[in-house]
Amino acid sequence: MTVLDKPARPAAPAQGTPPRGRRGTAWLLTAALAAGLLVLVPVAAGTGAYPIPVGDVLGSLLNRAGLGGTALDRVAESVLWNVRFPRIVLALLVGASLGCAGALMQGVFGNPLAEPGVIGVSSGAAVGAVAAIAFGFGFLGAWTVPVFAFASGLVTVLVVYVMARAGGRTEVVTLILTGIALNAFAGALIGLFLFFADTAAVNQITFWQLGSLAQATWPKVLGVLPCAVIGLGLAPLYARRLDLLALGERPARHLGVDVERLRVVLILVIALLTAAAVSVAGVIGFVGLVVPHLLRMMAGPGHRFLIPGSALLGALVLLGADLAARTVAEPAELPLGVLTALVGSPFFFWLLRRTRRRQGGWA
Amino acid sequence: MRGVLRGGRLSRLVPSRPVPPEPAAPGEVLAEAEDLRVRLAGRLILDGVGVHVRAGEVLALVGPNGAGKSTLLGALSADLTPAEGTVRIHGRPTTAWSAPELALRRSVLPQSASLSFPFPVEDVVRMGRAPWAGTEREDEDDAVVAEAMARTEVTAFAGRPFSALSGGERARVALARVLAQQAPLVLLDEPTAALDLRHQELVLRLCRERAAAGDAVVVVLHDLGLAAAYAHRVAVLRGGRVAADGPPSEVFSDALLSEVYDQPVEVLAHPRTGEVLVTPRRVP
């Protein structure tokens, strides 16, 4: 007996400690993701119907930041700062929120198939957003739609949580079926609101539902900023406790986690993040599913990397997807939600099959 | 950063550090249940149970299926709220402790170990160190984790994902996590169920070592031979009550065990060592 005795004696040298490859991978991935964003942002800002060389983009950025550089001509400045940059910032915020919400949700449910889109939380948030648009509510200014989306999103997460859990755990089948039921109900409510809405609102909602960042403006950015920033800021504080939750609720409690409070706080955070994403960009599916999965396969399931990593990769993926959505079929624009679903659904199929194989069937 | 959070309105998000317990004196009662009644789904599972768990002692809970062994362990680990009676851990009712304070005082090995995500074995064992995060003893983490893995013989697969292990290997990893927690009260629910002969002996030797180091160990066992060989004291449960409580040599008798298990049982001394042996009487 050495260090397991109490009071503790001088620590024996750790023997047989396995290589710390995973942690190295995490740092490498973080650096790669940050580098990816640094490259993709100026490229995305320069690409489009009105091309601006990347050098000019950087020059204009430096100029505005007061670090030298040169301002562009009036048209280019306007395109860059009134059209492209709000859209890029919005893509980054929405992507980070979706990625992070996916990672959190999978951790809270202890289930790798949990994702705001799949289990109906995005649709739930959409109900609030559609109601706000359809009935022309505007008493909270730019925050009206996000606040409505947050409220209905929160109710939906709570419903999923209560309905999909039995005996302290969430089974895959129950979770997915609950998602189907909720998606159907949310769809019905949205249809009802559309029925009562006037033509202009219907057009706005239809376009918004497909998932798009085309109408990005700075006020819209400001509208989702609080939700996204609070959510993204709080999430990493709970990383270690989420790791412990993987052991199950009781063992996590035995290790000092106040499980009830953790659950309540994280459900609020998930609702905030989902509302941030849904209120501006409609339902963009599968980002929250695919992103944490890829990272888990590369760097392991530890949430201390997974949560910030999912935010970074989510931002990168959505920025790339939006760039593709607006350039692939120029001058037309593909709806972003359609694009992510096209790529994400096959991944979901694969994941379902793999999970089924691992569990040896559902029933 | 932490200082800022503590000072500000966010302080409730970062609770103040719990204080670790003082080392227990030998024989000190670390957990006790008094006149404990526990109802699960309307059924009375424990009906007036009283036990004391003392530092430096291995207490084995034995009894037939459904006697309430796991429920008693759950009550002692503050998982269950009793309908009547009290459970005290380190002298205070379980409800008076916060989750982080309890985590420094008792560790629990659940009957079956599961994990939602494929963490590698070493990370799982390291989870046992969570209660010590932010304390001075956090520096010992690496050494404690390495030793817990060595003692339970899981070092060889420290880098493998938990989900890829066999049942017995998982059970030992879970035990390593419990040992790494270094709580003075150790509660183990059937730690030997999935283990081979050699590892059963290993686990109970570890229990004795923890007790010798001053901890209190409660272990639910089905193997009466193991209980007789390794426990200082045995509590025999039957129908939610304690049928007998004392050293195995006094408690284990043909009459009592035959009656409690509703199966003829013979208790005899090992011809060479004199150890207590328990064997069912079989009709030829």
Short mmCIF file of N, CA and C in Angstrom, two decimals, chain A residues 195-338:
data_model
loop_
_atom_site.label_atom_id
_atom_site.label_comp_id
_atom_site.label_asym_id
_atom_site.label_seq_id
_atom_site.Cartn_x
_atom_site.Cartn_y
_atom_site.Cartn_z
N PHE A 195 -51.76 28.92 -41.99
CA PHE A 195 -53.12 29.06 -42.47
C PHE A 195 -53.70 30.42 -42.10
N PHE A 196 -53.35 30.88 -40.89
CA PHE A 196 -53.90 32.15 -40.43
C PHE A 196 -53.08 33.36 -40.85
N ALA A 197 -51.86 33.12 -41.36
CA ALA A 197 -50.98 34.23 -41.68
C ALA A 197 -51.35 34.84 -43.03
N ASP A 198 -50.95 36.13 -43.25
CA ASP A 198 -51.21 36.73 -44.55
C ASP A 198 -50.10 36.33 -45.54
N THR A 199 -50.28 36.67 -46.80
CA THR A 199 -49.40 36.18 -47.86
C THR A 199 -47.94 36.56 -47.63
N ALA A 200 -47.71 37.79 -47.24
CA ALA A 200 -46.33 38.24 -47.04
C ALA A 200 -45.65 37.40 -45.96
N ALA A 201 -46.37 37.17 -44.86
CA ALA A 201 -45.81 36.39 -43.76
C ALA A 201 -45.57 34.96 -44.20
N VAL A 202 -46.51 34.42 -45.02
CA VAL A 202 -46.36 33.04 -45.50
C VAL A 202 -45.08 32.90 -46.31
N ASN A 203 -44.84 33.86 -47.20
CA ASN A 203 -43.62 33.81 -48.00
C ASN A 203 -42.39 33.85 -47.12
N GLN A 204 -42.42 34.75 -46.16
CA GLN A 204 -41.28 34.92 -45.26
C GLN A 204 -41.00 33.62 -44.50
N ILE A 205 -42.10 33.03 -44.01
CA ILE A 205 -41.94 31.80 -43.21
C ILE A 205 -41.43 30.65 -44.07
N THR A 206 -42.01 30.50 -45.26
CA THR A 206 -41.62 29.40 -46.13
C THR A 206 -40.13 29.45 -46.41
N PHE A 207 -39.65 30.63 -46.74
CA PHE A 207 -38.24 30.78 -47.06
C PHE A 207 -37.38 30.50 -45.83
N TRP A 208 -37.84 31.03 -44.72
CA TRP A 208 -37.09 30.88 -43.47
C TRP A 208 -37.01 29.42 -43.05
N GLN A 209 -38.12 28.68 -43.31
CA GLN A 209 -38.18 27.28 -42.88
C GLN A 209 -37.17 26.40 -43.59
N LEU A 210 -36.84 26.75 -44.83
CA LEU A 210 -35.88 25.93 -45.57
C LEU A 210 -34.49 26.06 -44.97
N GLY A 211 -34.29 27.06 -44.17
CA GLY A 211 -32.98 27.25 -43.57
C GLY A 211 -32.10 28.06 -44.47
N SER A 212 -31.92 29.32 -44.15
CA SER A 212 -31.11 30.17 -45.01
C SER A 212 -30.53 31.32 -44.22
N LEU A 213 -29.40 31.81 -44.68
CA LEU A 213 -28.78 32.97 -44.05
C LEU A 213 -28.83 34.17 -44.99
N ALA A 214 -29.66 34.05 -46.05
CA ALA A 214 -29.61 35.05 -47.11
C ALA A 214 -29.98 36.45 -46.62
N GLN A 215 -30.85 36.53 -45.61
CA GLN A 215 -31.27 37.86 -45.20
C GLN A 215 -30.49 38.38 -43.99
N ALA A 216 -29.23 38.05 -43.95
CA ALA A 216 -28.43 38.45 -42.80
C ALA A 216 -28.22 39.96 -42.77
N THR A 217 -28.45 40.54 -41.62
CA THR A 217 -28.15 41.95 -41.41
C THR A 217 -27.55 42.08 -40.02
N TRP A 218 -26.91 43.23 -39.76
CA TRP A 218 -26.33 43.40 -38.42
C TRP A 218 -27.39 43.34 -37.32
N PRO A 219 -28.58 43.96 -37.51
CA PRO A 219 -29.59 43.82 -36.44
C PRO A 219 -29.94 42.37 -36.16
N LYS A 220 -29.95 41.51 -37.21
CA LYS A 220 -30.24 40.09 -36.97
C LYS A 220 -29.13 39.45 -36.15
N VAL A 221 -27.89 39.83 -36.50
CA VAL A 221 -26.76 39.32 -35.73
C VAL A 221 -26.94 39.69 -34.26
N LEU A 222 -27.29 40.96 -34.04
CA LEU A 222 -27.49 41.44 -32.68
C LEU A 222 -28.63 40.68 -31.99
N GLY A 223 -29.63 40.29 -32.81
CA GLY A 223 -30.78 39.59 -32.24
C GLY A 223 -30.41 38.25 -31.64
N VAL A 224 -29.50 37.49 -32.28
CA VAL A 224 -29.16 36.17 -31.74
C VAL A 224 -27.94 36.19 -30.85
N LEU A 225 -27.20 37.29 -30.88
CA LEU A 225 -25.94 37.34 -30.15
C LEU A 225 -26.10 36.97 -28.66
N PRO A 226 -27.09 37.55 -27.94
CA PRO A 226 -27.18 37.22 -26.50
C PRO A 226 -27.37 35.73 -26.25
N CYS A 227 -28.35 35.12 -26.94
CA CYS A 227 -28.60 33.68 -26.77
C CYS A 227 -27.33 32.87 -27.03
N ALA A 228 -26.71 33.14 -28.18
CA ALA A 228 -25.56 32.35 -28.59
C ALA A 228 -24.39 32.54 -27.63
N VAL A 229 -24.12 33.79 -27.26
CA VAL A 229 -22.95 34.06 -26.43
C VAL A 229 -23.13 33.48 -25.03
N ILE A 230 -24.32 33.65 -24.45
CA ILE A 230 -24.56 33.10 -23.11
C ILE A 230 -24.43 31.57 -23.16
N GLY A 231 -25.08 30.97 -24.17
CA GLY A 231 -25.03 29.51 -24.29
C GLY A 231 -23.62 28.99 -24.49
N LEU A 232 -22.89 29.60 -25.42
CA LEU A 232 -21.54 29.14 -25.72
C LEU A 232 -20.60 29.40 -24.55
N GLY A 233 -20.88 30.45 -23.78
CA GLY A 233 -20.02 30.77 -22.64
C GLY A 233 -20.25 29.82 -21.47
N LEU A 234 -21.51 29.43 -21.26
CA LEU A 234 -21.82 28.57 -20.11
C LEU A 234 -21.43 27.11 -20.36
N ALA A 235 -21.60 26.66 -21.61
CA ALA A 235 -21.45 25.23 -21.90
C ALA A 235 -20.12 24.63 -21.41
N PRO A 236 -18.96 25.25 -21.68
CA PRO A 236 -17.71 24.61 -21.27
C PRO A 236 -17.55 24.44 -19.76
N LEU A 237 -18.28 25.24 -18.96
CA LEU A 237 -18.16 25.12 -17.50
C LEU A 237 -18.65 23.75 -17.02
N TYR A 238 -19.48 23.09 -17.82
CA TYR A 238 -20.08 21.84 -17.37
C TYR A 238 -19.44 20.60 -17.99
N ALA A 239 -18.30 20.81 -18.68
CA ALA A 239 -17.67 19.71 -19.42
C ALA A 239 -17.32 18.54 -18.52
N ARG A 240 -16.65 18.82 -17.40
CA ARG A 240 -16.18 17.73 -16.55
C ARG A 240 -17.36 16.96 -15.95
N ARG A 241 -18.41 17.71 -15.57
CA ARG A 241 -19.58 17.06 -14.98
C ARG A 241 -20.30 16.20 -16.02
N LEU A 242 -20.26 16.63 -17.29
CA LEU A 242 -20.87 15.81 -18.35
C LEU A 242 -20.10 14.51 -18.53
N ASP A 243 -18.77 14.57 -18.41
CA ASP A 243 -17.97 13.34 -18.47
C ASP A 243 -18.46 12.36 -17.42
N LEU A 244 -18.66 12.86 -16.20
CA LEU A 244 -19.08 11.99 -15.10
C LEU A 244 -20.48 11.43 -15.34
N LEU A 245 -21.33 12.23 -15.98
CA LEU A 245 -22.68 11.80 -16.27
C LEU A 245 -22.71 10.58 -17.19
N ALA A 246 -21.63 10.39 -17.96
CA ALA A 246 -21.55 9.22 -18.83
C ALA A 246 -21.58 7.92 -18.03
N LEU A 247 -21.21 7.98 -16.75
CA LEU A 247 -21.24 6.79 -15.89
C LEU A 247 -22.66 6.41 -15.51
N GLY A 248 -23.59 7.34 -15.69
CA GLY A 248 -24.96 7.15 -15.23
C GLY A 248 -25.26 8.18 -14.15
N GLU A 249 -26.54 8.34 -13.85
CA GLU A 249 -26.92 9.40 -12.91
C GLU A 249 -26.44 9.14 -11.50
N ARG A 250 -26.65 7.92 -11.01
CA ARG A 250 -26.25 7.63 -9.64
C ARG A 250 -24.75 7.72 -9.45
N PRO A 251 -23.96 7.03 -10.29
CA PRO A 251 -22.50 7.16 -10.12
C PRO A 251 -22.04 8.61 -10.22
N ALA A 252 -22.66 9.40 -11.09
CA ALA A 252 -22.27 10.81 -11.18
C ALA A 252 -22.55 11.51 -9.86
N ARG A 253 -23.70 11.19 -9.25
CA ARG A 253 -24.02 11.79 -7.96
C ARG A 253 -23.03 11.33 -6.90
N HIS A 254 -22.64 10.06 -6.96
CA HIS A 254 -21.66 9.56 -5.99
C HIS A 254 -20.34 10.30 -6.10
N LEU A 255 -20.07 10.86 -7.28
CA LEU A 255 -18.82 11.59 -7.47
C LEU A 255 -19.02 13.09 -7.25
N GLY A 256 -20.14 13.46 -6.68
CA GLY A 256 -20.30 14.85 -6.25
C GLY A 256 -21.03 15.75 -7.22
N VAL A 257 -21.64 15.18 -8.28
CA VAL A 257 -22.37 16.01 -9.23
C VAL A 257 -23.80 16.19 -8.74
N ASP A 258 -24.25 17.43 -8.67
CA ASP A 258 -25.65 17.69 -8.36
C ASP A 258 -26.43 17.50 -9.66
N VAL A 259 -26.86 16.25 -9.89
CA VAL A 259 -27.38 15.87 -11.20
C VAL A 259 -28.61 16.68 -11.59
N GLU A 260 -29.51 16.89 -10.62
CA GLU A 260 -30.75 17.61 -10.95
C GLU A 260 -30.44 19.01 -11.45
N ARG A 261 -29.53 19.70 -10.74
CA ARG A 261 -29.24 21.07 -11.15
C ARG A 261 -28.50 21.09 -12.49
N LEU A 262 -27.57 20.15 -12.65
CA LEU A 262 -26.83 20.07 -13.91
C LEU A 262 -27.79 19.93 -15.08
N ARG A 263 -28.78 19.04 -14.90
CA ARG A 263 -29.76 18.79 -15.94
C ARG A 263 -30.54 20.06 -16.28
N VAL A 264 -31.03 20.74 -15.26
CA VAL A 264 -31.84 21.94 -15.48
C VAL A 264 -31.02 23.01 -16.23
N VAL A 265 -29.79 23.25 -15.74
CA VAL A 265 -28.96 24.28 -16.37
C VAL A 265 -28.67 23.92 -17.81
N LEU A 266 -28.32 22.66 -18.06
CA LEU A 266 -27.94 22.28 -19.42
C LEU A 266 -29.13 22.31 -20.37
N ILE A 267 -30.31 21.97 -19.87
CA ILE A 267 -31.49 22.04 -20.73
C ILE A 267 -31.76 23.49 -21.12
N LEU A 268 -31.56 24.42 -20.17
CA LEU A 268 -31.70 25.84 -20.48
C LEU A 268 -30.68 26.26 -21.54
N VAL A 269 -29.44 25.81 -21.37
CA VAL A 269 -28.39 26.18 -22.31
C VAL A 269 -28.70 25.63 -23.70
N ILE A 270 -29.17 24.37 -23.75
CA ILE A 270 -29.51 23.77 -25.04
C ILE A 270 -30.62 24.57 -25.72
N ALA A 271 -31.63 24.95 -24.93
CA ALA A 271 -32.74 25.72 -25.50
C ALA A 271 -32.25 27.08 -26.01
N LEU A 272 -31.35 27.71 -25.27
CA LEU A 272 -30.79 29.00 -25.71
C LEU A 272 -30.08 28.85 -27.05
N LEU A 273 -29.22 27.84 -27.14
CA LEU A 273 -28.42 27.66 -28.36
C LEU A 273 -29.31 27.31 -29.55
N THR A 274 -30.27 26.40 -29.32
CA THR A 274 -31.16 26.02 -30.41
C THR A 274 -31.98 27.22 -30.87
N ALA A 275 -32.46 28.00 -29.90
CA ALA A 275 -33.25 29.18 -30.26
C ALA A 275 -32.41 30.15 -31.08
N ALA A 276 -31.15 30.33 -30.67
CA ALA A 276 -30.28 31.24 -31.40
C ALA A 276 -30.17 30.81 -32.86
N ALA A 277 -29.96 29.50 -33.06
CA ALA A 277 -29.77 29.01 -34.42
C ALA A 277 -31.07 29.07 -35.21
N VAL A 278 -32.15 28.57 -34.61
CA VAL A 278 -33.41 28.43 -35.35
C VAL A 278 -34.02 29.80 -35.68
N SER A 279 -33.93 30.75 -34.75
CA SER A 279 -34.65 32.00 -34.96
C SER A 279 -34.12 32.77 -36.17
N VAL A 280 -32.85 32.65 -36.51
CA VAL A 280 -32.38 33.35 -37.71
C VAL A 280 -32.34 32.49 -38.93
N ALA A 281 -32.07 31.21 -38.76
CA ALA A 281 -31.73 30.42 -39.93
C ALA A 281 -32.69 29.27 -40.19
N GLY A 282 -33.82 29.23 -39.45
CA GLY A 282 -34.74 28.12 -39.67
C GLY A 282 -34.16 26.83 -39.14
N VAL A 283 -34.73 25.71 -39.60
CA VAL A 283 -34.27 24.42 -39.12
C VAL A 283 -33.12 23.93 -39.98
N ILE A 284 -31.92 23.95 -39.43
CA ILE A 284 -30.75 23.41 -40.13
C ILE A 284 -30.35 22.14 -39.42
N GLY A 285 -30.66 21.02 -40.06
CA GLY A 285 -30.49 19.74 -39.38
C GLY A 285 -29.11 19.16 -39.50
N PHE A 286 -28.83 18.21 -38.63
CA PHE A 286 -27.71 17.29 -38.72
C PHE A 286 -26.34 17.87 -38.38
N VAL A 287 -26.21 19.22 -38.34
CA VAL A 287 -24.91 19.77 -37.95
C VAL A 287 -24.59 19.33 -36.52
N GLY A 288 -25.59 19.43 -35.66
CA GLY A 288 -25.40 19.06 -34.26
C GLY A 288 -25.20 17.57 -34.07
N LEU A 289 -25.53 16.78 -35.06
CA LEU A 289 -25.35 15.34 -34.97
C LEU A 289 -23.98 14.92 -35.48
N VAL A 290 -23.64 15.43 -36.68
CA VAL A 290 -22.43 15.00 -37.36
C VAL A 290 -21.18 15.55 -36.68
N VAL A 291 -21.24 16.84 -36.32
CA VAL A 291 -20.03 17.51 -35.83
C VAL A 291 -19.46 16.86 -34.55
N PRO A 292 -20.28 16.69 -33.48
CA PRO A 292 -19.70 16.06 -32.29
C PRO A 292 -19.22 14.64 -32.56
N HIS A 293 -19.91 13.95 -33.48
CA HIS A 293 -19.52 12.58 -33.78
C HIS A 293 -18.15 12.48 -34.39
N LEU A 294 -17.90 13.33 -35.38
CA LEU A 294 -16.60 13.33 -36.04
C LEU A 294 -15.51 13.59 -35.01
N LEU A 295 -15.75 14.58 -34.15
CA LEU A 295 -14.72 14.94 -33.17
C LEU A 295 -14.51 13.81 -32.16
N ARG A 296 -15.62 13.14 -31.78
CA ARG A 296 -15.49 12.05 -30.82
C ARG A 296 -14.66 10.92 -31.41
N MET A 297 -14.87 10.67 -32.71
CA MET A 297 -14.10 9.60 -33.35
C MET A 297 -12.62 9.96 -33.42
N MET A 298 -12.33 11.25 -33.58
CA MET A 298 -10.92 11.65 -33.73
C MET A 298 -10.23 11.86 -32.39
N ALA A 299 -10.91 12.48 -31.44
CA ALA A 299 -10.22 12.90 -30.22
C ALA A 299 -10.80 12.29 -28.95
N GLY A 300 -11.70 11.31 -29.07
CA GLY A 300 -12.24 10.70 -27.86
C GLY A 300 -13.44 11.47 -27.33
N PRO A 301 -14.15 10.88 -26.35
CA PRO A 301 -15.43 11.45 -25.92
C PRO A 301 -15.33 12.51 -24.81
N GLY A 302 -14.13 12.87 -24.38
CA GLY A 302 -14.00 13.85 -23.28
C GLY A 302 -14.63 15.18 -23.65
N HIS A 303 -15.52 15.68 -22.75
CA HIS A 303 -16.27 16.88 -23.10
C HIS A 303 -15.45 18.16 -23.01
N ARG A 304 -14.31 18.10 -22.32
CA ARG A 304 -13.52 19.33 -22.21
C ARG A 304 -13.02 19.78 -23.57
N PHE A 305 -12.77 18.83 -24.47
CA PHE A 305 -12.47 19.23 -25.84
C PHE A 305 -13.73 19.23 -26.70
N LEU A 306 -14.60 18.25 -26.47
CA LEU A 306 -15.74 18.05 -27.35
C LEU A 306 -16.64 19.29 -27.44
N ILE A 307 -16.87 19.96 -26.32
CA ILE A 307 -17.80 21.10 -26.34
C ILE A 307 -17.24 22.29 -27.11
N PRO A 308 -16.06 22.81 -26.74
CA PRO A 308 -15.53 23.92 -27.56
C PRO A 308 -15.19 23.47 -28.98
N GLY A 309 -14.71 22.23 -29.12
CA GLY A 309 -14.37 21.72 -30.44
C GLY A 309 -15.59 21.66 -31.35
N SER A 310 -16.73 21.22 -30.80
CA SER A 310 -17.95 21.14 -31.60
C SER A 310 -18.41 22.53 -32.02
N ALA A 311 -18.22 23.53 -31.13
CA ALA A 311 -18.58 24.90 -31.50
C ALA A 311 -17.71 25.36 -32.67
N LEU A 312 -16.41 25.09 -32.58
CA LEU A 312 -15.49 25.52 -33.65
C LEU A 312 -15.81 24.82 -34.96
N LEU A 313 -15.93 23.47 -34.90
CA LEU A 313 -16.17 22.73 -36.14
C LEU A 313 -17.55 23.07 -36.69
N GLY A 314 -18.54 23.27 -35.81
CA GLY A 314 -19.87 23.66 -36.26
C GLY A 314 -19.81 24.97 -37.04
N ALA A 315 -19.07 25.93 -36.49
CA ALA A 315 -18.92 27.23 -37.16
C ALA A 315 -18.27 27.05 -38.53
N LEU A 316 -17.22 26.23 -38.54
CA LEU A 316 -16.48 26.01 -39.79
C LEU A 316 -17.37 25.33 -40.83
N VAL A 317 -18.09 24.30 -40.40
CA VAL A 317 -18.95 23.54 -41.31
C VAL A 317 -20.06 24.43 -41.87
N LEU A 318 -20.67 25.22 -41.00
CA LEU A 318 -21.79 26.01 -41.48
C LEU A 318 -21.32 27.14 -42.40
N LEU A 319 -20.15 27.71 -42.09
CA LEU A 319 -19.61 28.74 -42.97
C LEU A 319 -19.31 28.15 -44.34
N GLY A 320 -18.71 26.96 -44.34
CA GLY A 320 -18.42 26.28 -45.61
C GLY A 320 -19.69 25.93 -46.36
N ALA A 321 -20.69 25.42 -45.62
CA ALA A 321 -21.95 25.03 -46.25
C ALA A 321 -22.65 26.25 -46.84
N ASP A 322 -22.61 27.37 -46.11
CA ASP A 322 -23.26 28.57 -46.61
C ASP A 322 -22.55 29.09 -47.85
N LEU A 323 -21.22 29.00 -47.82
CA LEU A 323 -20.44 29.41 -49.00
C LEU A 323 -20.84 28.55 -50.20
N ALA A 324 -20.96 27.25 -49.98
CA ALA A 324 -21.38 26.35 -51.06
C ALA A 324 -22.79 26.69 -51.50
N ALA A 325 -23.69 26.92 -50.52
CA ALA A 325 -25.10 27.17 -50.85
C ALA A 325 -25.25 28.39 -51.76
N ARG A 326 -24.39 29.39 -51.57
CA ARG A 326 -24.59 30.59 -52.39
C ARG A 326 -23.70 30.63 -53.62
N THR A 327 -22.81 29.66 -53.81
CA THR A 327 -21.95 29.70 -54.99
C THR A 327 -22.19 28.54 -55.95
N VAL A 328 -22.67 27.39 -55.45
CA VAL A 328 -22.78 26.20 -56.29
C VAL A 328 -23.70 26.45 -57.48
N ALA A 329 -24.86 27.05 -57.23
CA ALA A 329 -25.86 27.21 -58.30
C ALA A 329 -26.00 28.68 -58.69
N GLU A 330 -24.91 29.42 -58.66
CA GLU A 330 -24.97 30.85 -58.98
C GLU A 330 -25.71 31.10 -60.29
N PRO A 331 -26.50 32.14 -60.40
CA PRO A 331 -26.76 33.17 -59.40
C PRO A 331 -27.84 32.78 -58.39
N ALA A 332 -28.46 31.59 -58.56
CA ALA A 332 -29.47 31.18 -57.58
C ALA A 332 -28.78 30.74 -56.29
N GLU A 333 -29.59 30.62 -55.23
CA GLU A 333 -29.03 30.21 -53.95
C GLU A 333 -29.75 28.98 -53.45
N LEU A 334 -28.97 27.93 -53.09
CA LEU A 334 -29.59 26.75 -52.49
C LEU A 334 -29.95 27.07 -51.05
N PRO A 335 -31.09 26.57 -50.58
CA PRO A 335 -31.37 26.74 -49.15
C PRO A 335 -30.34 25.94 -48.33
N LEU A 336 -29.82 26.59 -47.31
CA LEU A 336 -28.76 25.99 -46.50
C LEU A 336 -29.22 24.71 -45.80
N GLY A 337 -30.45 24.75 -45.26
CA GLY A 337 -30.98 23.60 -44.54
C GLY A 337 -31.09 22.38 -45.45
N VAL A 338 -31.42 22.62 -46.71
CA VAL A 338 -31.52 21.54 -47.68
C VAL A 338 -30.15 20.90 -47.91
#
